[in-house]
Coordinates of C-alpha atoms in Angstrom, one line a residue:
M1 CA 0.3 0.1 -0.3
T2 CA 1.0 3.7 -0.9
A3 CA 0.6 6.3 1.6
P4 CA 1.5 10.0 2.2
T5 CA 4.2 10.6 5.0
L6 CA 3.5 9.7 8.3
I7 CA 1.9 13.7 10.1
V8 CA 2.3 12.8 13.9
T9 CA -0.8 13.4 16.9
Q10 CA 0.2 16.6 18.2
S11 CA -2.0 18.8 21.2
F12 CA -2.8 21.8 20.9
T13 CA -4.0 24.2 23.3
D14 CA -4.1 26.8 20.7
A15 CA -6.7 26.8 18.2
E16 CA -4.9 28.2 14.7
A17 CA -2.5 25.8 15.3
A18 CA -4.1 23.1 15.9
L19 CA -6.4 24.0 12.4
A20 CA -2.9 24.6 10.6
H21 CA -1.9 21.0 11.7
A22 CA -5.4 19.4 10.4
A23 CA -5.3 21.6 7.5
T24 CA -1.6 20.2 6.0
I25 CA -2.4 16.3 6.9
Y26 CA -5.3 17.0 4.8
S27 CA -3.9 18.6 1.9
S28 CA -0.4 15.6 2.2
G29 CA -3.7 13.0 1.7
I30 CA -4.5 14.9 -1.0
N31 CA -1.8 15.9 -3.1
H32 CA -1.2 12.1 -2.2
L33 CA -4.5 11.1 -3.9
R34 CA -4.1 13.4 -7.0
R35 CA -0.8 12.3 -7.7
S36 CA -1.9 8.7 -8.2
L37 CA -4.9 9.3 -10.2
Q38 CA -3.0 11.4 -12.8
D39 CA -0.2 8.7 -13.0
F40 CA -3.4 6.1 -12.5
V41 CA -5.2 7.9 -16.0
A42 CA -2.1 8.4 -17.7
G43 CA -1.6 4.0 -17.7
T44 CA 0.4 3.8 -14.5
D45 CA -1.0 2.0 -12.2
P46 CA 0.5 2.3 -8.5
V47 CA 2.8 0.0 -6.6
G48 CA -0.3 -1.5 -4.3
R49 CA -3.3 0.7 -3.3
V50 CA -3.3 4.1 -2.7
R51 CA -4.6 4.9 1.1
A52 CA -4.5 8.4 2.5
C53 CA -6.3 9.1 5.1
Y54 CA -8.9 12.3 7.1
P55 CA -7.2 14.0 9.8
F56 CA -9.0 14.2 13.2
V57 CA -9.2 15.7 16.4
R58 CA -10.2 14.5 19.7
V59 CA -11.0 16.4 23.0
R60 CA -10.1 14.0 26.2
T61 CA -12.4 15.1 29.7
D62 CA -12.3 13.2 33.3
T63 CA -14.7 16.0 34.4
V64 CA -18.4 17.2 34.3
A65 CA -17.1 20.8 35.2
R66 CA -17.3 23.5 31.9
A67 CA -16.9 26.7 31.8
D68 CA -20.6 28.7 31.7
S69 CA -21.2 29.0 28.3
R70 CA -24.5 31.5 27.0
L71 CA -24.4 29.2 23.7
S72 CA -26.0 26.2 23.0
Y73 CA -22.5 24.3 21.6
G74 CA -19.1 23.7 22.2
F75 CA -18.9 21.6 25.2
V76 CA -18.7 18.2 25.1
A77 CA -22.1 16.3 27.2
G78 CA -19.6 14.4 29.7
P79 CA -16.5 12.8 31.3
G80 CA -14.5 10.2 27.8
T81 CA -12.7 11.4 25.4
Y82 CA -14.6 12.5 22.2
E83 CA -13.6 13.1 18.1
T84 CA -14.3 13.4 14.7
T85 CA -12.9 13.3 11.5
L86 CA -12.3 17.1 9.2
T87 CA -12.6 17.6 5.7
R88 CA -11.6 20.7 3.1
P89 CA -9.9 22.8 5.8
D90 CA -9.7 25.5 3.4
L91 CA -13.7 25.9 3.0
F92 CA -14.8 25.5 6.9
A93 CA -12.1 27.1 8.4
N94 CA -14.0 29.7 9.7
Y95 CA -16.5 26.8 11.4
Y96 CA -13.7 24.5 12.2
R97 CA -11.3 27.8 14.7
E98 CA -14.8 28.1 16.4
Q99 CA -15.3 24.9 17.3
F100 CA -11.5 24.3 18.3
Q101 CA -11.7 27.9 20.1
L102 CA -14.7 27.0 22.1
L103 CA -13.5 23.5 23.3
L104 CA -10.3 25.2 24.8
R105 CA -12.7 27.5 26.2
N106 CA -14.9 25.1 27.6
H107 CA -13.0 22.2 28.8
G108 CA -9.4 23.8 29.6
G109 CA -7.6 21.6 26.2
P110 CA -5.6 20.3 25.0
L111 CA -6.6 18.9 21.2
E112 CA -5.6 16.3 19.8
V113 CA -4.7 16.5 15.6
G114 CA -3.6 13.5 14.1
M115 CA -4.4 11.0 10.9
S116 CA -7.4 9.1 11.5
K117 CA -7.9 5.7 10.2
Q118 CA -10.6 7.1 7.5
P119 CA -9.5 6.6 4.1
I120 CA -10.1 9.8 1.9
P121 CA -12.4 8.6 -1.0
I122 CA -10.4 9.3 -4.4
H123 CA -13.9 10.5 -5.3
F124 CA -14.3 13.3 -2.9
S125 CA -9.5 14.3 -3.5
F126 CA -11.4 15.3 -7.5
A127 CA -10.8 19.2 -7.6
Q128 CA -13.4 21.8 -8.2
H129 CA -12.3 21.0 -12.1
D130 CA -11.2 17.8 -12.3
H131 CA -13.6 15.3 -15.2
V132 CA -11.3 12.4 -14.7
E133 CA -13.5 8.9 -14.9
G134 CA -14.4 10.6 -18.1
T135 CA -11.4 10.3 -19.8
M136 CA -11.3 6.7 -19.1
S137 CA -12.1 2.9 -20.4
P138 CA -14.7 0.8 -18.8
E139 CA -11.6 -1.3 -18.1
R140 CA -9.6 1.4 -16.3
R141 CA -12.4 2.8 -14.7
Q142 CA -13.0 -0.7 -13.2
R143 CA -10.0 -1.7 -12.3
M144 CA -9.9 1.4 -10.2
R145 CA -11.7 -0.1 -8.0
D146 CA -8.8 -2.5 -7.1
L147 CA -5.5 0.2 -6.2
F148 CA -8.4 3.5 -4.8
D149 CA -10.7 3.9 -2.0
L150 CA -14.3 4.7 -3.0
P151 CA -17.2 6.3 -1.1
D152 CA -18.3 3.9 1.9
L153 CA -22.1 4.2 2.8
A154 CA -21.5 3.1 6.4
A155 CA -18.6 5.7 7.1
M156 CA -21.7 8.3 6.1
D157 CA -25.0 7.4 7.7
D158 CA -26.9 9.8 9.7
G159 CA -27.0 8.0 12.7
I160 CA -25.6 10.9 15.2
A161 CA -27.7 13.2 13.3
N162 CA -31.2 11.0 14.3
G163 CA -29.5 10.0 17.6
T164 CA -29.7 6.3 17.1
F165 CA -25.4 6.5 17.1
E166 CA -23.8 3.6 19.7
P167 CA -20.1 4.0 19.7
G168 CA -18.4 0.0 20.7
P169 CA -16.0 -0.2 22.5
R170 CA -13.4 2.0 23.3
E171 CA -14.7 3.7 20.7
A172 CA -14.7 7.9 20.7
Q173 CA -17.8 9.3 21.7
P174 CA -18.6 11.6 18.3
L175 CA -18.1 15.8 18.3
A176 CA -19.8 16.1 15.6
L177 CA -23.0 15.6 13.7
F178 CA -21.5 14.6 10.8
T179 CA -18.2 12.3 9.9
A180 CA -15.7 13.6 6.8
P181 CA -17.4 11.2 4.2
R182 CA -20.4 12.4 4.8
V183 CA -19.8 15.9 4.7
D184 CA -17.8 14.7 1.0
Y185 CA -20.5 13.7 -0.5
S186 CA -23.1 16.2 0.4
L187 CA -20.4 19.0 -1.7
Q188 CA -19.8 16.5 -4.3
R189 CA -23.7 16.6 -4.0
M190 CA -24.6 20.7 -3.7
R191 CA -22.6 20.8 -6.6
H192 CA -24.5 18.2 -8.9
Y193 CA -28.2 19.6 -7.3
T194 CA -27.5 22.9 -7.4
G195 CA -25.2 23.6 -10.3
T196 CA -22.8 26.3 -7.7
A197 CA -19.9 25.2 -6.0
P198 CA -20.0 24.8 -1.7
E199 CA -17.9 27.4 -2.1
H200 CA -20.6 29.5 -2.7
F201 CA -23.2 29.4 -0.1
Q202 CA -23.8 31.4 2.3
N203 CA -24.7 30.8 6.2
F204 CA -28.5 32.0 5.8
V205 CA -31.0 30.2 3.2
L206 CA -34.5 30.6 1.6
F207 CA -35.8 27.8 0.2
T208 CA -38.6 27.9 -2.3
N209 CA -41.2 25.8 -5.0
Y210 CA -41.8 28.1 -7.0
Q211 CA -39.1 29.4 -10.0
F212 CA -41.5 33.0 -10.0
Y213 CA -39.2 34.3 -6.7
I214 CA -36.0 33.1 -8.2
D215 CA -36.7 35.2 -11.1
E216 CA -37.6 37.7 -8.9
F217 CA -33.9 36.8 -6.8
V218 CA -32.1 37.5 -9.9
R219 CA -33.4 40.7 -11.1
L220 CA -33.0 42.2 -7.3
G221 CA -29.6 40.3 -7.4
H222 CA -29.0 41.9 -10.7
E223 CA -29.9 45.5 -9.7
M224 CA -28.1 45.9 -6.2
M225 CA -24.5 44.9 -8.3
A226 CA -24.9 47.6 -11.0
K227 CA -24.8 50.0 -7.7
P228 CA -21.0 50.7 -6.2
L229 CA -20.6 49.6 -2.7
G230 CA -23.1 52.4 -0.3
Q231 CA -25.6 53.4 -2.7
G232 CA -28.2 51.7 -1.4
G233 CA -29.4 47.9 -0.6
L234 CA -32.2 46.0 -1.4
L235 CA -34.1 47.0 0.9
G236 CA -33.7 50.6 0.9
D237 CA -37.0 51.5 1.7
W238 CA -34.9 51.5 5.6
P239 CA -32.7 54.1 5.3
K240 CA -31.4 53.1 8.8
H241 CA -30.9 49.4 8.4
A242 CA -29.2 50.5 4.3
A243 CA -25.7 49.5 5.9
D244 CA -26.7 46.6 6.4
S245 CA -28.4 45.1 3.6
D246 CA -25.8 46.9 1.1
N247 CA -22.9 45.2 2.5
Y248 CA -22.9 42.2 -0.5
N249 CA -20.7 41.9 -2.5
A250 CA -21.5 39.3 -5.6
F251 CA -24.2 37.2 -7.8
V252 CA -23.1 33.7 -8.2
E253 CA -26.0 31.9 -10.5
P254 CA -25.5 28.5 -11.8
G255 CA -22.4 27.8 -13.7
N256 CA -20.5 29.5 -10.9
V257 CA -21.4 33.0 -12.8
V258 CA -20.4 35.3 -10.2
T259 CA -21.2 39.0 -11.0
R260 CA -19.5 40.9 -8.8
R261 CA -20.7 44.5 -6.8
A262 CA -19.6 47.9 -9.6
G263 CA -16.7 48.9 -8.8
L264 CA -14.9 45.8 -7.3
A265 CA -12.1 44.6 -9.0
A266 CA -13.1 40.4 -10.6
E267 CA -11.6 37.2 -8.4
P268 CA -9.0 35.3 -10.4
D269 CA -11.4 31.8 -10.1
D270 CA -14.7 34.2 -11.3
A271 CA -13.6 33.4 -15.1
L272 CA -13.8 30.2 -14.9
G273 CA -17.5 30.1 -14.5
A274 CA -19.5 29.4 -17.3
P275 CA -23.8 29.3 -17.6
L276 CA -25.4 26.1 -17.4
P277 CA -26.6 24.8 -21.1
R278 CA -29.4 23.6 -18.7
L279 CA -30.5 23.9 -15.3
P280 CA -29.9 21.9 -12.7
Q281 CA -32.3 19.7 -10.7
M282 CA -32.4 22.8 -7.4
P283 CA -30.7 25.2 -8.7
A284 CA -29.2 27.8 -6.7
Y285 CA -28.5 31.3 -6.4
H286 CA -26.2 33.6 -3.8
L287 CA -25.8 36.9 -2.6
V288 CA -21.8 36.8 -1.1
R289 CA -21.4 38.9 1.7
P290 CA -17.3 38.3 2.7
D291 CA -18.3 37.4 6.3
G292 CA -20.6 34.3 4.7
A293 CA -23.5 35.8 6.0
G294 CA -25.7 36.8 3.1
I295 CA -28.4 35.1 1.5
T296 CA -28.5 31.5 -1.2
M297 CA -32.1 30.5 -2.5
V298 CA -32.6 26.9 -4.0
N299 CA -35.8 26.8 -5.9
I300 CA -36.3 22.5 -4.1
G301 CA -39.1 22.3 -6.8
V302 CA -42.7 20.6 -5.2
G303 CA -42.5 17.7 -3.4
P304 CA -41.0 16.6 -0.5
A305 CA -38.7 14.3 -1.7
N306 CA -36.9 17.5 -3.2
A307 CA -37.0 19.2 -0.3
K308 CA -35.5 16.7 2.0
N309 CA -32.7 15.9 -0.4
I310 CA -31.3 18.6 -0.8
S311 CA -31.5 20.2 2.8
D312 CA -29.9 17.0 3.8
H313 CA -27.0 18.0 1.7
I314 CA -26.8 22.0 3.2
A315 CA -26.9 21.0 6.5
V316 CA -23.9 19.7 6.5
L317 CA -22.4 23.6 6.2
R318 CA -24.2 24.7 9.4
P319 CA -26.0 27.3 8.2
H320 CA -27.5 29.7 10.9
A321 CA -30.8 29.9 9.7
W322 CA -33.1 28.8 6.8
L323 CA -36.4 29.7 5.9
M324 CA -39.6 28.5 3.7
L325 CA -40.9 31.0 1.4
G326 CA -43.5 29.9 -1.0
H327 CA -47.2 29.6 -1.9
C328 CA -50.0 27.0 -0.3
A329 CA -53.0 26.6 0.0
G330 CA -55.4 28.4 2.1
L331 CA -57.8 26.2 3.8
R332 CA -59.8 28.5 6.0
N333 CA -63.1 30.7 4.4
T334 CA -61.1 33.7 6.2
Q335 CA -58.4 33.8 4.0
E336 CA -57.5 35.7 0.8
L337 CA -55.6 35.1 -2.4
G338 CA -52.3 36.7 -1.0
D339 CA -52.9 36.7 2.7
Y340 CA -49.4 35.0 4.2
V341 CA -49.3 32.1 6.5
L342 CA -46.5 32.1 9.3
A343 CA -46.4 28.5 10.4
H344 CA -46.6 27.6 13.9
G345 CA -47.0 23.4 14.0
Y346 CA -46.6 21.3 11.2
V347 CA -48.5 18.0 10.5
R348 CA -46.1 15.8 8.7
E349 CA -48.5 13.9 5.9
D350 CA -44.8 14.1 3.5
H351 CA -43.7 10.7 4.9
V352 CA -39.6 10.5 4.2
L353 CA -38.8 11.7 7.4
D354 CA -40.8 8.8 8.9
E355 CA -37.7 6.6 10.2
E356 CA -35.3 9.5 10.7
L357 CA -37.6 11.6 12.8
P358 CA -40.8 9.8 14.2
L359 CA -44.5 11.4 13.8
W360 CA -43.7 11.7 17.9
V361 CA -41.6 14.1 18.2
P362 CA -42.4 17.4 18.2
I363 CA -41.5 20.3 16.1
P364 CA -41.5 23.1 18.2
A365 CA -41.8 27.2 16.2
L366 CA -38.8 29.2 17.7
A367 CA -39.6 31.9 18.9
E368 CA -36.7 33.8 17.3
V369 CA -37.2 33.1 13.8
Q370 CA -41.1 33.4 13.8
L371 CA -40.7 37.2 15.8
A372 CA -38.2 37.7 12.9
L373 CA -40.7 37.2 10.5
E374 CA -44.1 38.4 12.0
Q375 CA -41.6 41.8 11.6
A376 CA -39.9 41.4 8.2
V377 CA -44.1 40.7 7.3
A378 CA -44.8 44.6 8.9
D379 CA -41.5 46.1 7.5
V380 CA -42.1 45.5 4.3
T381 CA -46.1 45.9 4.1
Q382 CA -45.9 48.7 6.7
L383 CA -48.9 47.4 8.0
K384 CA -49.8 47.4 12.2
G385 CA -51.6 45.6 14.4
F386 CA -55.8 44.5 13.1
E387 CA -54.4 45.9 9.4
L388 CA -51.4 43.5 9.6
K389 CA -53.5 40.6 11.2
K390 CA -56.0 40.9 8.5
I391 CA -53.4 39.4 5.5
L392 CA -51.2 37.4 8.9
R393 CA -52.0 34.3 9.6
T394 CA -50.8 32.0 12.4
G395 CA -51.3 28.9 13.0
T396 CA -50.5 25.0 11.8
V397 CA -49.2 24.0 8.1
A398 CA -50.8 20.8 7.5
S399 CA -47.4 18.9 4.2
T400 CA -48.6 16.0 1.9
D401 CA -47.0 13.9 -0.4
N402 CA -50.4 13.8 -2.4
R403 CA -50.8 16.7 -4.7
N404 CA -53.7 15.8 -5.7
W405 CA -55.0 14.9 -2.3
E406 CA -58.4 16.7 -3.5
L407 CA -59.2 14.0 -5.5
L408 CA -59.2 10.9 -3.4
P409 CA -62.9 9.9 -2.7
Q410 CA -62.4 9.6 0.6
R411 CA -62.3 13.0 2.9
G412 CA -60.1 10.8 4.7
P413 CA -57.0 13.9 4.6
E414 CA -59.8 16.9 4.7
R415 CA -60.8 15.0 8.2
R416 CA -57.2 14.9 9.7
F417 CA -56.6 18.9 8.2
S418 CA -59.2 20.1 9.9
Q419 CA -58.9 17.8 12.8
S420 CA -55.4 19.1 13.3
R421 CA -56.5 22.6 12.7
A422 CA -54.4 23.5 9.8
V423 CA -54.8 27.2 8.0
A424 CA -52.8 26.0 4.5
L425 CA -51.3 23.3 3.1
D426 CA -48.4 22.4 0.8
M427 CA -45.5 19.6 0.6
E428 CA -41.8 21.0 1.5
S429 CA -42.7 23.1 4.9
A430 CA -42.9 20.4 6.6
T431 CA -40.6 18.7 5.7
I432 CA -37.7 21.9 5.6
A433 CA -38.7 22.1 9.9
A434 CA -38.4 18.7 10.1
N435 CA -34.5 18.7 9.4
G436 CA -33.9 21.4 10.6
F437 CA -34.9 20.7 13.7
R438 CA -33.1 16.5 12.8
F439 CA -30.0 19.2 11.8
R440 CA -30.0 21.1 14.5
V441 CA -30.6 23.7 11.8
P442 CA -32.6 26.8 13.3
Y443 CA -35.7 27.0 10.6
G444 CA -39.6 29.2 10.2
T445 CA -42.1 28.6 7.1
L446 CA -43.8 31.7 5.4
L447 CA -46.4 30.9 3.4
C448 CA -48.6 33.1 0.6
V449 CA -51.8 31.9 -0.4
S450 CA -52.1 31.4 -3.3
D451 CA -55.4 29.4 -4.2
K452 CA -58.1 27.9 -1.5
P453 CA -59.0 24.6 -2.8
L454 CA -61.9 23.4 -0.4
H455 CA -63.4 26.9 -1.3
G456 CA -64.3 26.8 -4.6
E457 CA -60.8 29.0 -5.6
I458 CA -58.2 26.5 -7.9
K459 CA -55.2 28.1 -9.6
L460 CA -56.3 29.1 -12.7
P461 CA -54.1 30.1 -15.7
G462 CA -54.5 34.0 -16.1
M463 CA -55.3 34.8 -12.1
A464 CA -51.8 32.6 -11.4
N465 CA -50.0 35.1 -13.4
A466 CA -51.6 38.1 -12.1
F467 CA -51.0 36.6 -8.2
Y468 CA -47.8 36.0 -9.2
R469 CA -46.8 39.6 -10.6
E470 CA -48.1 41.2 -7.1
R471 CA -47.1 39.2 -4.9
V472 CA -43.8 37.5 -4.9
D473 CA -41.9 40.7 -5.1
Q474 CA -43.3 41.7 -2.0
H475 CA -42.6 37.6 -0.4
L476 CA -39.5 37.5 -1.1
R477 CA -38.4 40.7 0.2
I478 CA -40.3 39.6 2.9
G479 CA -38.1 37.0 2.9
M480 CA -34.9 38.9 2.7
R481 CA -35.8 41.4 5.5
A482 CA -36.4 38.6 7.7
I483 CA -32.3 37.0 6.9
E484 CA -31.6 40.8 7.8
L485 CA -33.2 40.8 11.1
L486 CA -31.8 37.2 12.2
R487 CA -27.8 38.2 11.3
R488 CA -28.0 40.9 13.9
Q489 CA -29.5 38.1 16.4
R490 CA -26.6 36.5 18.3
L491 CA -25.8 33.2 18.1
D492 CA -26.1 32.2 21.0
Q493 CA -30.0 33.6 20.5
L494 CA -30.3 31.8 17.0
H495 CA -29.2 28.6 18.0
S496 CA -31.4 28.1 20.4
R497 CA -31.3 25.1 23.1
K498 CA -34.5 23.9 22.0
L499 CA -32.5 22.4 18.9
R500 CA -30.1 20.5 21.2
S501 CA -30.8 17.0 22.6
F502 CA -29.3 16.2 26.5
A503 CA -26.8 14.0 25.0
E504 CA -25.1 16.7 22.0
V505 CA -22.3 16.6 20.5
A506 CA -20.1 19.8 20.9
F507 CA -20.0 21.1 17.4
Q508 CA -22.5 23.8 16.4

């Protein structure tokens, strides 16, 4: 077997030094794999199997004592040994640095960083624009399996996040929700499904189920990029908040097409982007801030399977919040088309998460997110009091996996929705919220009533087009305003203890 030069495990009481050591181990392994693969593609077989392993970080503690912290993360649950594998220190540098600092502060250190025994799959070593398999014959690709480690699904399941993981004898407890192979798998999937590199994703995410919202987001993004910094943000109707909404320096579209803010120079990697011949399954668009606290918007399309799929992967980036903005069926006769629904509870008839998150687990409303969404509606509509309540209904949202539930000969779904006191129905919101709960990502839902099937108001082409023109811009601006409000909150407020279990991993 060929492997990179052994880099010994070291102990650190400085987070920056620990991160640098992890980066050295990772770079050594990735470079070894890439060199070996380049030789293999050129026709030269390596002498024996090629392997490189992820770096790990480990912390040991023999006491339940820890420093007082307002954060809901950054400390281990009790005495013992805890560790996790690490990947892409370049991408996750700020995240890893914060986690390391918190562990040192709360437990006094040291942190051990070294080479793990978990192999890096060869597919996860490819650079952004590598497409080596396409240049090889089928026989050569088959031979590759004998010489390189391939992705092992047993090393990347969600047992830790689901609360079902049980470490073996003398095995360390987990430090993070996701192992390095699980993270790498999701980074690859994000590129495939969204058409953009993980590097562009921001810490606040908007999900939508209609392309109309994306069209408006693109229009607003380009409108902002045409203005130099300091000449007004997207939400310039509130001058006192202009500085917060103006601090975006790039807009990124599928194909990694980057539009820089007027007056800012292009960066070297910008030239590598190119428009895609066709959009991916769930295209993503990014309003980028230098601190990563911008806005990513993803069109997840229709249905809970897409909602689960993409949120499974984006969760590894550890966003600070994600919100669902979309259309819904209003279930109350008092609702009007264009009214908003702020979800404070969910009926989960989507069925895609039943195995990972049992239906008996409640999905609570998060006060910090709820208040931000309600305030955002008030700010954008300029309504308050009774006038605001006339267009904003708070209540339970039911999500179903059957788009044509109303055509069933039995009245079972309608009866269940009535018994649940649901005020709106869609196909994605409960999935997004439940996966946020499962992965400890703050979540919220603000929907807009686009039809009322129980009351004879169904979507018709002409009516729908007029509705979209009138409401999409306002609804999107509400979502973006809510993110501005959430961005100002302290992380200890946003990452609520309501999302953490009593035997929780230390990493956020």
